[in-house]
CSV table of C-alpha atoms in Angstrom, one decimal:
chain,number,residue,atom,x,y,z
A,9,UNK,CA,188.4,-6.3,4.6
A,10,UNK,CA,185.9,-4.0,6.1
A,11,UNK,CA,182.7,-6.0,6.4
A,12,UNK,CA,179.7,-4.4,4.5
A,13,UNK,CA,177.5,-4.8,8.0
A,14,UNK,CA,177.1,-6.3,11.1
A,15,UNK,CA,175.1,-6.1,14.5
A,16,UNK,CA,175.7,-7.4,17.6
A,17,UNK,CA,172.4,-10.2,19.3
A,18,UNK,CA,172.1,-11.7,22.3
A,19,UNK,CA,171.2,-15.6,22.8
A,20,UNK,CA,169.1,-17.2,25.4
A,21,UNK,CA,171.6,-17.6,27.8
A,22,UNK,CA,173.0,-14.2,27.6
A,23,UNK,CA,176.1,-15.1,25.2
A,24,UNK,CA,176.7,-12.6,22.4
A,25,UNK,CA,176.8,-13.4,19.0
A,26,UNK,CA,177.6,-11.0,15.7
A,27,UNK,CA,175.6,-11.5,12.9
A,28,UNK,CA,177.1,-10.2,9.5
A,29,UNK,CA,176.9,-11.2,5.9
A,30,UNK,CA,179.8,-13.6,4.1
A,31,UNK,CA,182.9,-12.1,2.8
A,32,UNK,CA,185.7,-13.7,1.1
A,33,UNK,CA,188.0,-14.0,4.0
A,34,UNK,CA,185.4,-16.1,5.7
A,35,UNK,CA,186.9,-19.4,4.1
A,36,UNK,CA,188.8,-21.0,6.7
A,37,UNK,CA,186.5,-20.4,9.4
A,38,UNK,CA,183.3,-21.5,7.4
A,39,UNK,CA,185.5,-24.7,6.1
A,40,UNK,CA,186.2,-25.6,10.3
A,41,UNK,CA,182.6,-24.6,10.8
A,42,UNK,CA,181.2,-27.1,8.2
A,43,UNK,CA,183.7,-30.2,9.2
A,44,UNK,CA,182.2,-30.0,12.5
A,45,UNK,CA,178.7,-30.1,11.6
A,46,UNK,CA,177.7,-34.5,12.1
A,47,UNK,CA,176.9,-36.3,9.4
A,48,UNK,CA,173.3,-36.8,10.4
A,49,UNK,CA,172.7,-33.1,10.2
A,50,UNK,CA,175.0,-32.7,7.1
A,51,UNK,CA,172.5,-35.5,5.3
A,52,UNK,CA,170.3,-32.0,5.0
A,53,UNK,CA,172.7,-30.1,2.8
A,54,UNK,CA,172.6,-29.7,-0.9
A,55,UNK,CA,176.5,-29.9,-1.4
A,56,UNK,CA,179.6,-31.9,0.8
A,57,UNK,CA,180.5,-28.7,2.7
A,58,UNK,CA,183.0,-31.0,3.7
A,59,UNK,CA,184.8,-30.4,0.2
A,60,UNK,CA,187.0,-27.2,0.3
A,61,UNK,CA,186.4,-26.9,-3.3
A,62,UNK,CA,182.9,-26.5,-2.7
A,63,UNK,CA,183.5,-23.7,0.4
A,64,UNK,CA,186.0,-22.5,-1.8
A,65,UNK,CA,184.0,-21.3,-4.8
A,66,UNK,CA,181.0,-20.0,-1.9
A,67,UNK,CA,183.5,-17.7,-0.7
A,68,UNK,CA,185.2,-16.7,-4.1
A,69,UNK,CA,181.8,-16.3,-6.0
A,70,UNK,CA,179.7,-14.2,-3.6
A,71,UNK,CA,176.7,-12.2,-5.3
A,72,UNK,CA,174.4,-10.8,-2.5
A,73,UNK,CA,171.6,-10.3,-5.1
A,74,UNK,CA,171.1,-14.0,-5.4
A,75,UNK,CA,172.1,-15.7,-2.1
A,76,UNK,CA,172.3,-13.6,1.0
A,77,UNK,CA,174.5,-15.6,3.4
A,78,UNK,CA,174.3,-14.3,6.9
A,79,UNK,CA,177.0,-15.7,9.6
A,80,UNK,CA,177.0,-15.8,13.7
A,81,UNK,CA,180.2,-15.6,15.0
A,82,UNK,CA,181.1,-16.0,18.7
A,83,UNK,CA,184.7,-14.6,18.8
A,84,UNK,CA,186.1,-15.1,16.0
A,85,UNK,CA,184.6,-18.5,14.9
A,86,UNK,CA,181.1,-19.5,13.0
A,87,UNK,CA,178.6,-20.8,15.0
A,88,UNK,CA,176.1,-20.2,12.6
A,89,UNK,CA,174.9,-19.7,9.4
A,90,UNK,CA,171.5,-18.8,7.7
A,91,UNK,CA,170.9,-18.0,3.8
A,92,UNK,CA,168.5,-16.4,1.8
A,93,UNK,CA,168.1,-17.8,-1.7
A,94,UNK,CA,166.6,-15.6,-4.4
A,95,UNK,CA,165.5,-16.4,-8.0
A,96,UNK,CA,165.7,-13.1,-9.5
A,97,UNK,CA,163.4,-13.4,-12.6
A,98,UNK,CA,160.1,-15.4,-13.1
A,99,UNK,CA,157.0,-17.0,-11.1
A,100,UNK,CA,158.9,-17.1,-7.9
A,101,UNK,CA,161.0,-14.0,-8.4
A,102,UNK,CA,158.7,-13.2,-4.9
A,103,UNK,CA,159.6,-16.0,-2.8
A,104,UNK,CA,163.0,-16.5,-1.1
A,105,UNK,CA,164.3,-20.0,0.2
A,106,UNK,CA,165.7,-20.3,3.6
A,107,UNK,CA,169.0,-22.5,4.6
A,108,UNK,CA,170.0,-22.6,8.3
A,109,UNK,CA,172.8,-24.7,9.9
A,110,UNK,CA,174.5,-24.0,13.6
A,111,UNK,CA,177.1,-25.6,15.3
A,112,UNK,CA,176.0,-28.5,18.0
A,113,UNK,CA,177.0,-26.7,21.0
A,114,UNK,CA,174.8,-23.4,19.7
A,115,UNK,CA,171.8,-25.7,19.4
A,116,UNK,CA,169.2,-24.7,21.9
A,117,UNK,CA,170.4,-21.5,22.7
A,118,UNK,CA,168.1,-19.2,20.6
A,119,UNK,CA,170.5,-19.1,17.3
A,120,UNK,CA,168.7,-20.4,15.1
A,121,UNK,CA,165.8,-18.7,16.2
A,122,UNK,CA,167.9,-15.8,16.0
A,123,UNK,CA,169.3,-16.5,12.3
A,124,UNK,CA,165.5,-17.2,11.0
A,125,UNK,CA,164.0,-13.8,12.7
A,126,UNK,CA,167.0,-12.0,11.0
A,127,UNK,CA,166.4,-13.8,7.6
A,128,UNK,CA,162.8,-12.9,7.6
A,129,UNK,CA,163.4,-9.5,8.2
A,130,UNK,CA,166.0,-8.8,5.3
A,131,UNK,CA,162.9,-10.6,3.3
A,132,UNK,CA,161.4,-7.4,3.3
A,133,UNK,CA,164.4,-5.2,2.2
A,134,UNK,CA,165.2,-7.6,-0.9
A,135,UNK,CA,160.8,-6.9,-1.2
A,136,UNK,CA,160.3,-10.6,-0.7
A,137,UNK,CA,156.5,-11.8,0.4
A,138,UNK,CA,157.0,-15.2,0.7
A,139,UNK,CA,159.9,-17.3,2.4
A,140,UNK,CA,159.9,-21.2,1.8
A,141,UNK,CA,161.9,-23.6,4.0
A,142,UNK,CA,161.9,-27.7,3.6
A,143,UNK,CA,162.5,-29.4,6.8
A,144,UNK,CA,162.5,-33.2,7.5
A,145,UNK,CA,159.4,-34.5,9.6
A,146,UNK,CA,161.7,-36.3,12.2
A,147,UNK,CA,163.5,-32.6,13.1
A,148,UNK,CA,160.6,-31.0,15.9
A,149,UNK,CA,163.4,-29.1,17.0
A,150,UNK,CA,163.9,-27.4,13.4
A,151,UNK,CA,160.2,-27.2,12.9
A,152,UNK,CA,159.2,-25.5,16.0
A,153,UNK,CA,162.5,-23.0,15.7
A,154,UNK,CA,160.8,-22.0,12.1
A,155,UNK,CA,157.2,-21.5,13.4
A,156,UNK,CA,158.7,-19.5,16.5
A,157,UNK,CA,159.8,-17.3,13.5
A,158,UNK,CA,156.5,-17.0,11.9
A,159,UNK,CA,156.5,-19.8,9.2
A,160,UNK,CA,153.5,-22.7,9.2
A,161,UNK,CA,153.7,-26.0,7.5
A,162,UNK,CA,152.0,-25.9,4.6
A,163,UNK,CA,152.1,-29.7,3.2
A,164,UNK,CA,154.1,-33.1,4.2
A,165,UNK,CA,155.5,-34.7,1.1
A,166,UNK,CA,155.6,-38.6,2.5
A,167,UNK,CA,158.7,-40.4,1.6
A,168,UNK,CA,160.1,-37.8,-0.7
A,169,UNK,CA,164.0,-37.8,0.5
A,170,UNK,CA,166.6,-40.6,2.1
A,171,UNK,CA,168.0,-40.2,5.2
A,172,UNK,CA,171.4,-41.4,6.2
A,173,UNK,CA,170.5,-44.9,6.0
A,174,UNK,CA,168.9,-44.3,2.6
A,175,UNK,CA,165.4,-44.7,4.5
A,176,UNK,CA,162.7,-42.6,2.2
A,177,UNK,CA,161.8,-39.6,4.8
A,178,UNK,CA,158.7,-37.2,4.9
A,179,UNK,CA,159.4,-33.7,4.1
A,180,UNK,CA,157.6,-30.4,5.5
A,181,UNK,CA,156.9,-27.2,3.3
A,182,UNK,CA,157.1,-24.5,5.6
A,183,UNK,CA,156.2,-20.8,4.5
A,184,UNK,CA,156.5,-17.6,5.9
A,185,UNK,CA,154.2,-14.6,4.4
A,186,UNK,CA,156.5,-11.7,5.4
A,187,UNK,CA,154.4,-8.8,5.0
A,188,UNK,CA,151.8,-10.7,7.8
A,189,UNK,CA,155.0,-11.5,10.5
A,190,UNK,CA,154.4,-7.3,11.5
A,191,UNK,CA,150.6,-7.2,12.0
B,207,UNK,CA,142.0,22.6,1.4
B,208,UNK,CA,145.0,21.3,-0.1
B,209,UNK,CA,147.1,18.8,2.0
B,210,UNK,CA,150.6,17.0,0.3
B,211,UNK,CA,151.0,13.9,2.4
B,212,UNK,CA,154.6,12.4,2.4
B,213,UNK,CA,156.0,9.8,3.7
B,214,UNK,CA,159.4,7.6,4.5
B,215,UNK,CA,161.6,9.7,3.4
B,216,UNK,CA,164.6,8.2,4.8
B,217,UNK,CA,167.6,10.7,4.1
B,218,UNK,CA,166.8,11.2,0.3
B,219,UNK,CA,167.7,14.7,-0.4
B,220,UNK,CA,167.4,14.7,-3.8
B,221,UNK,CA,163.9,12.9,-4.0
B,222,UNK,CA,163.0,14.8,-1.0
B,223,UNK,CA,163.7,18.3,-3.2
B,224,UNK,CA,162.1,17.1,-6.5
B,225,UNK,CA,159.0,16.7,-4.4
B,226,UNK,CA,159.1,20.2,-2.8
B,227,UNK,CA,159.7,21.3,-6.2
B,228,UNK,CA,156.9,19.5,-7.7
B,229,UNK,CA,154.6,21.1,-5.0
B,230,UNK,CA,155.8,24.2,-5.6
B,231,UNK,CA,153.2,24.2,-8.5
B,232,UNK,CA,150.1,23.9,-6.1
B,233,UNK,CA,149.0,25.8,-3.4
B,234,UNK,CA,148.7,23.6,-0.6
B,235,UNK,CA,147.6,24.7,2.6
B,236,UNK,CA,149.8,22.3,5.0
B,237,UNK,CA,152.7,19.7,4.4
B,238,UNK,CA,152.0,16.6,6.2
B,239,UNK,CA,155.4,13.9,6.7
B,240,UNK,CA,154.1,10.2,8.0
B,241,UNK,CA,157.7,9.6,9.8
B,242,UNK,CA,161.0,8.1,8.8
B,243,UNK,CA,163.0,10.8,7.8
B,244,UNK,CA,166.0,9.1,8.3
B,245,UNK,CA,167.7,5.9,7.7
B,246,UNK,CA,168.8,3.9,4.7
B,247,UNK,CA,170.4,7.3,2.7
B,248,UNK,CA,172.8,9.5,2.9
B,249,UNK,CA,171.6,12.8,4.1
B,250,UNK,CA,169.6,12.3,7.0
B,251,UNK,CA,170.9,15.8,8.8
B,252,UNK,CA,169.8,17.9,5.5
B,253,UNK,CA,166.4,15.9,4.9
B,254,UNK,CA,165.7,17.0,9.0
B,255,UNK,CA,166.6,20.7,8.4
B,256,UNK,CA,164.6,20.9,4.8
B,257,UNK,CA,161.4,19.6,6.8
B,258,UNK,CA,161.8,22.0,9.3
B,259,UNK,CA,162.3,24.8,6.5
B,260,UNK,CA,159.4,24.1,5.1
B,261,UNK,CA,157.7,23.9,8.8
B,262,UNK,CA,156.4,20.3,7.5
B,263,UNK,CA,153.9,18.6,10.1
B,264,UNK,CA,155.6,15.3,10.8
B,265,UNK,CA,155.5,12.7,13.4
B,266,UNK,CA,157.9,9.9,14.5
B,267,UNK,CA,159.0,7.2,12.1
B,268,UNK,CA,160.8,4.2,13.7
B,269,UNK,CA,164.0,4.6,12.1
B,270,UNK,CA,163.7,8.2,13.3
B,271,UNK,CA,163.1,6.9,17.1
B,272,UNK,CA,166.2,4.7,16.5
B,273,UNK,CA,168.5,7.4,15.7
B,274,UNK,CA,167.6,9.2,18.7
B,275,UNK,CA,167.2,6.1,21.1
B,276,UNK,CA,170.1,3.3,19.7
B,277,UNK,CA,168.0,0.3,21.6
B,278,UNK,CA,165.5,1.1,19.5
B,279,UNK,CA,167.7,-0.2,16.7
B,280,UNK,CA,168.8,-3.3,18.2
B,281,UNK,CA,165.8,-5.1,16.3
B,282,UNK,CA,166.3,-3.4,13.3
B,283,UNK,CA,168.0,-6.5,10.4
B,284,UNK,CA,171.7,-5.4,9.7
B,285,UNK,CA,170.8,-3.5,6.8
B,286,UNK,CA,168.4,-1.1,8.2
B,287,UNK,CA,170.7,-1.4,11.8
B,288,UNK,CA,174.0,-0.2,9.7
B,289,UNK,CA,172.1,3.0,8.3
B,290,UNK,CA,169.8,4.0,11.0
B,291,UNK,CA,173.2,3.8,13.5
B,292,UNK,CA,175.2,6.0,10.3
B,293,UNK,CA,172.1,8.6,10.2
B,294,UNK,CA,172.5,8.7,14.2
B,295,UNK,CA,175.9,9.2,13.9
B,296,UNK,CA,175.6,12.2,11.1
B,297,UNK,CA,172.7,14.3,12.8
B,298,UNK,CA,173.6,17.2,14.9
B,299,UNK,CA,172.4,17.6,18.9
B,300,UNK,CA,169.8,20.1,17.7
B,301,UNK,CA,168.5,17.8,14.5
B,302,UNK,CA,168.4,14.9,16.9
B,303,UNK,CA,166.4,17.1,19.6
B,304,UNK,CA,163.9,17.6,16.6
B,305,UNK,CA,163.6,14.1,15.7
B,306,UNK,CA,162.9,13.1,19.5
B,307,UNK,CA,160.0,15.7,20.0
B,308,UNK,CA,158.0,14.1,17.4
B,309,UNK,CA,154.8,12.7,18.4
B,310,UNK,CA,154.1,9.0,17.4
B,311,UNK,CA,150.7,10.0,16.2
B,312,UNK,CA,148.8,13.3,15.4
B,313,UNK,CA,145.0,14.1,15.1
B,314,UNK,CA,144.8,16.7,13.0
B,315,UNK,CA,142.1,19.6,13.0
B,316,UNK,CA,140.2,17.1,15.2
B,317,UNK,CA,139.4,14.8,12.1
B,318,UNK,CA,142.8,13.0,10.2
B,319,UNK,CA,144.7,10.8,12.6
B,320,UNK,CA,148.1,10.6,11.2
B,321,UNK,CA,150.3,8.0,12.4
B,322,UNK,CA,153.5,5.6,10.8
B,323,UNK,CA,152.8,1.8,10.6
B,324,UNK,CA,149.8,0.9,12.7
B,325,UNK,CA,148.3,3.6,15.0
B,326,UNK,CA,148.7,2.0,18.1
B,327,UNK,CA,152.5,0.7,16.4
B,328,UNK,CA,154.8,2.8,14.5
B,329,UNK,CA,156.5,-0.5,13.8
B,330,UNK,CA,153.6,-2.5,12.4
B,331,UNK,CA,152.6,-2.8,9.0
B,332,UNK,CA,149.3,-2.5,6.9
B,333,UNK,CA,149.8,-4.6,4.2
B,334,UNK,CA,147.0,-7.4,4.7
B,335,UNK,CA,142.9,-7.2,5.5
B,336,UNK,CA,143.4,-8.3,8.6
B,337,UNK,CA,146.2,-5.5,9.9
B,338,UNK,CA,143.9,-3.1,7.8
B,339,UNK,CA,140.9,-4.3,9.9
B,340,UNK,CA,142.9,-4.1,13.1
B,341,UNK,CA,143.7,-0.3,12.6
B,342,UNK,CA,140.4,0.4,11.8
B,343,UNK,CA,139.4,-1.2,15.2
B,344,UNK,CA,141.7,0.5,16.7
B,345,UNK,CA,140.2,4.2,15.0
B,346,UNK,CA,136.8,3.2,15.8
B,347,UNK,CA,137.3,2.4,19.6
B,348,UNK,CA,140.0,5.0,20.5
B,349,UNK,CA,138.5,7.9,18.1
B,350,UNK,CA,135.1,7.5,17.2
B,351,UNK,CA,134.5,10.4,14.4
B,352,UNK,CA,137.7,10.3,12.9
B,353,UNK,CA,137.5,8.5,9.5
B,354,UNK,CA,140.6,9.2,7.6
B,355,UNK,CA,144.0,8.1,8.8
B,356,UNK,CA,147.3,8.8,7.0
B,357,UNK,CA,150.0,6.2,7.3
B,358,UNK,CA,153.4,5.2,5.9
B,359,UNK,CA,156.0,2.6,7.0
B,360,UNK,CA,155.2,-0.3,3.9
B,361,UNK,CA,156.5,2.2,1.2
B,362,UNK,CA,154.0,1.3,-0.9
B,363,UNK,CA,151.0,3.6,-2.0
B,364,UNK,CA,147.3,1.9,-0.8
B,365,UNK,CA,144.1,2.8,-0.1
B,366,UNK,CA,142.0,0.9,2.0
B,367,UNK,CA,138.2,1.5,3.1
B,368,UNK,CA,135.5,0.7,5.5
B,369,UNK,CA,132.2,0.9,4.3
B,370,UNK,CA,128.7,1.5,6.3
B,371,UNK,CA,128.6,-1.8,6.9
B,372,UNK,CA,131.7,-2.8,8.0
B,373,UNK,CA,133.5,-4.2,4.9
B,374,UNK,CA,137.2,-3.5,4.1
B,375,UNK,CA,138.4,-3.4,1.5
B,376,UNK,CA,141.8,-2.4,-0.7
B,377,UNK,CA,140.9,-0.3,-3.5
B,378,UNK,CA,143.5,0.2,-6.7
B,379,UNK,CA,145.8,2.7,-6.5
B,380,UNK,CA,145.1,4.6,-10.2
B,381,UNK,CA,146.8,8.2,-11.7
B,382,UNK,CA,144.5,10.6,-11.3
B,383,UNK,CA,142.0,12.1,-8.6
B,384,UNK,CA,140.2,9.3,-6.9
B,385,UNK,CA,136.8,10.3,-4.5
B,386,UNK,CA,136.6,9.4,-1.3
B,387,UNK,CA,132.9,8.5,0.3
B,388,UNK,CA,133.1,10.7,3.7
B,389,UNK,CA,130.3,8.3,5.1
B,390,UNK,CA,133.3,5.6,4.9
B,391,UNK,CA,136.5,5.3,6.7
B,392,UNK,CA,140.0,5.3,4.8
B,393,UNK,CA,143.3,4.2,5.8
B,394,UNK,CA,146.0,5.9,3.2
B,395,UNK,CA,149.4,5.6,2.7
B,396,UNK,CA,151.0,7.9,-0.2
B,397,UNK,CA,154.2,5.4,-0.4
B,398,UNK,CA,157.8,6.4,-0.1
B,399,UNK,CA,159.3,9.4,-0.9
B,400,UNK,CA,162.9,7.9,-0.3
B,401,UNK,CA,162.9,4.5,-0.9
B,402,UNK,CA,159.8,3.2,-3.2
B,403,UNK,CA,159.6,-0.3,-3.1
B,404,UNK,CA,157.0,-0.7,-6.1
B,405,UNK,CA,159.3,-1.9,-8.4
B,406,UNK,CA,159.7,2.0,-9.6
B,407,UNK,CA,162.0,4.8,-8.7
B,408,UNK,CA,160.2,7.9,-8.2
B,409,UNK,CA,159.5,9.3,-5.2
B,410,UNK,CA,155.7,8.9,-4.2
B,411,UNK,CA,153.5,11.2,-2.6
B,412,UNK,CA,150.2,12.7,-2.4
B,413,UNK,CA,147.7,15.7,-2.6
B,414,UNK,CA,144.8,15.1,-0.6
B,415,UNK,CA,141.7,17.4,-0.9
B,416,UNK,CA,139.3,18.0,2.1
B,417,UNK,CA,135.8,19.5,0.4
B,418,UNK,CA,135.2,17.4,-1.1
B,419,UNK,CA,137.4,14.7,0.3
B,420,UNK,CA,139.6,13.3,-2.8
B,421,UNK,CA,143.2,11.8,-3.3
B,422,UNK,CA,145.6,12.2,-6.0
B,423,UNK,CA,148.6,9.9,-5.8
B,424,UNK,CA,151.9,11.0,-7.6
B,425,UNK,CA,155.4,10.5,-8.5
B,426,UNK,CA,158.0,12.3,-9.3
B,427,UNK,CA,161.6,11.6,-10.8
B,428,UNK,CA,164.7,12.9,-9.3
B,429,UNK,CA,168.2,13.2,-9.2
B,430,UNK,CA,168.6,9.0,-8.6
B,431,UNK,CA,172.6,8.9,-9.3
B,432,UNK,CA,173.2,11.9,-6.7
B,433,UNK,CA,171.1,9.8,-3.9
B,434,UNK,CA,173.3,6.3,-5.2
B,435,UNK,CA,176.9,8.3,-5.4
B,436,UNK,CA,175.9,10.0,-1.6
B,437,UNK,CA,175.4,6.5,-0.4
B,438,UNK,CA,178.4,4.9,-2.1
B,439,UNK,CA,180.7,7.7,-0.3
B,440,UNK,CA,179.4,7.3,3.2
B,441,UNK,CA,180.2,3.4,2.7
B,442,UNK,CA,176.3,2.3,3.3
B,443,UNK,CA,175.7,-0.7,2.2
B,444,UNK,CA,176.4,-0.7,-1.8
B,445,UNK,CA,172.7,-2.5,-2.0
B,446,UNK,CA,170.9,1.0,-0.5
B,447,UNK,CA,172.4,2.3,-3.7
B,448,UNK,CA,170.9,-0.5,-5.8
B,449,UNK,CA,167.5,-0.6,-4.6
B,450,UNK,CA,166.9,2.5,-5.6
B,451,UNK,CA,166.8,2.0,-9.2
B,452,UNK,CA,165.0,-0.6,-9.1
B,453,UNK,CA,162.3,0.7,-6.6
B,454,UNK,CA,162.4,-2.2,-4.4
């Protein structure tokens, strides 16, 4: 499979990294990169990524036009993984929804970072203005990494989700305007 | 005077010739090109040769810097990265050599500045009052006298003015020939000739009239399935193809 693009960044510490959209093949290493994700982060997820049915139908059902997944891959495993959710039609056919996830020993190295820059600027090739993120109050670490890439919190929503414990926990609203991150 | 004003035309032969065509029709004194002549499409080498043809005054887009300088790429997304390092790798010494003798800016006849995203940034954007303010800032401080500035780099058409007072403003982009006060400033941008991204397909441009100063924004259909099938054969991304139809 010849992937459809890819470009080589550099993290904090100097490692290298290649950033390049989901392709089929991709199973296996997103299924080991998803099992090694903790359970406390995995709380955060919409799906069990710990199902290989649910990998499996990512991997087999890939439309770019709707979600844009975007991998970081240090050798030849995923480290990281950032997506771009698009509703094509409607009120919010403007917006896009950002997902990021990275492996524990990639936290604090600039990936994420990294993943969020790179999401916000394919917002403005798929002519997004707008990119929304949810992010739990308790995560500083998550909410600093998406104002570094331009987003602001925009409203706390107290006691909307449960947390591992099944503890209701605040949420942030965190929006980018893209057009305003080149200023 | 008549002046076209193009912009981003980003390897799009075919729209690129449908608007040399289209100007065929007027007698215009001087062809002005806002940068990015390359990237995203197919024919970057043939877009560079048709300028110089036509001995177009252009200056230097990003995408056109990064084609000529790679590290310049290196902060391009993967989309725009991919193409601009294809284009780089399809130019000739000589078309490359063009492309790097560009200036970033140009005043021209002492009284339009023309520059690609921000005139201090050909990476910048005017898309919001407060990068429109900026640049006019920018015009007032560095360039007192000038008051119109051509720019590019958002693909989409705008029109933005400073009045005696101050104020700035967007106006509406409409068909037909709009005025322009020449006690005000104006920051225009005739959208992309390439790439549109204004939810329609035809490539933009614009006839700008200097006495009295007046704008007529315009767009033109072209050959859309050539440009897709050009792209599909040099293996770009498939979604450079797509975009074009749907003018985003």
């Amino acid at each position: 499979m010849v992937h459809p693009y890819e470009k080589e960044a550099k993290l904090k510490d100097g490692s290298r990294v290649l950033l390049r959209p989901m392709v089929a093949e991709d199973r296996e290493k997103l299924m080991a990169f998803f099992q090694a994700i903790p359970q406390e982060e995995r709380i955060y997820l919409r799906h069990d990524v710990t199902d290989p049915e649910i990998i499996k139908s990512w991997t087999e059902r890939i439309d770019y036009t709707r979600v844009f997944p975007l991998l970081a891959l240090a050798g030849d495993r995923v480290v990281g993984d950032a997506t771009l959710h698009r509703i094509p039609y409607g009120w919010k056919r403007h917006i896009g929804t950002v997902r990021v996830v990275v492996a524990a020993d990639y936290h604090d190295r600039g990936l994420g970072t990294l993943l969020v820059h790179e999401i916000v600027e394919l917002a403005t090739e798929f002519s997004l203005e707008k990119l929304w993120a949810e992010l739990p109050l308790t995560a500083p670490g998550a909410l600093a990494l998406f104002r570094k890439a331009g987003f602001s919190s925009k409203a706390v929503i107290e006691g909307l989700v449960k947390d591992l414990h099944g503890r209701n926990t605040d949420v942030v609203i965190m929006v980018c305007d893209v057009g305003a991150q080149y200023g | 005077m008549k002046i076209a004003v193009i912009a981003d035309i980003h390897s799009n032969l075919e729209a690129f010739r449908a608007v040399l065509h289209d100007l065929a029709k007027e007698s215009v004194s001087a062809m002005v090109n806002l940068g990015d002549l390359v990237g995203y499409n197919a024919s970057p080498g043939e877009c560079v040769n048709l300028a110089r043809e036509h001995r177009i005054i252009s200056i230097q887009g990003n995408h056109d810097r990064a084609a000529v300088q790679p590290r310049f790429a290196e902060g391009f997304n993967i989309l725009a990265h991919q193409a601009v390092l294809w284009s780089a790798s399809a130019l000739n010494p000589e078309q490359k050599s063009f492309l790097d003798s560009l200036p970033h800016t140009l005043l021209l006849w002492d009284h339009y500045l023309l520059f690609h995203g921000a005139p201090d940034n050909s990476e910048a954007y005017i898309f919001y009052l407060f990068q429109a303010k900026k640049a006019f800032d920018y015009m007032r401080k560095k360039m007192p006298g000038v008051k119109i500035a051509f720019f590019g780099h958002t693909h989409h058409r705008a029109l933005w003015r400073r009045d005696v007072r101050g104020k700035v403003q967007s106006l509406t982009v409409t068909q037909g020939i709009m005025a322009v006060d020449p006690e005000e400033m104006c920051l225009i941008n005739p959208g992309s000739v390439g790439q549109p991204r204004e939810r329609q397909w035809e490539a933009s441009y614009l006839i700008f009239t200097t006495d009295p100063p007046a704008l007529e924004f315009r767009s033109v259909p072209y050959d859309l399935r050539g440009a897709q099938t050009k792209i599909r054969e040099a293996c770009l991304p498939d979604y450079l193809a797509e975009r074009l139809a749907k003018g985003v």
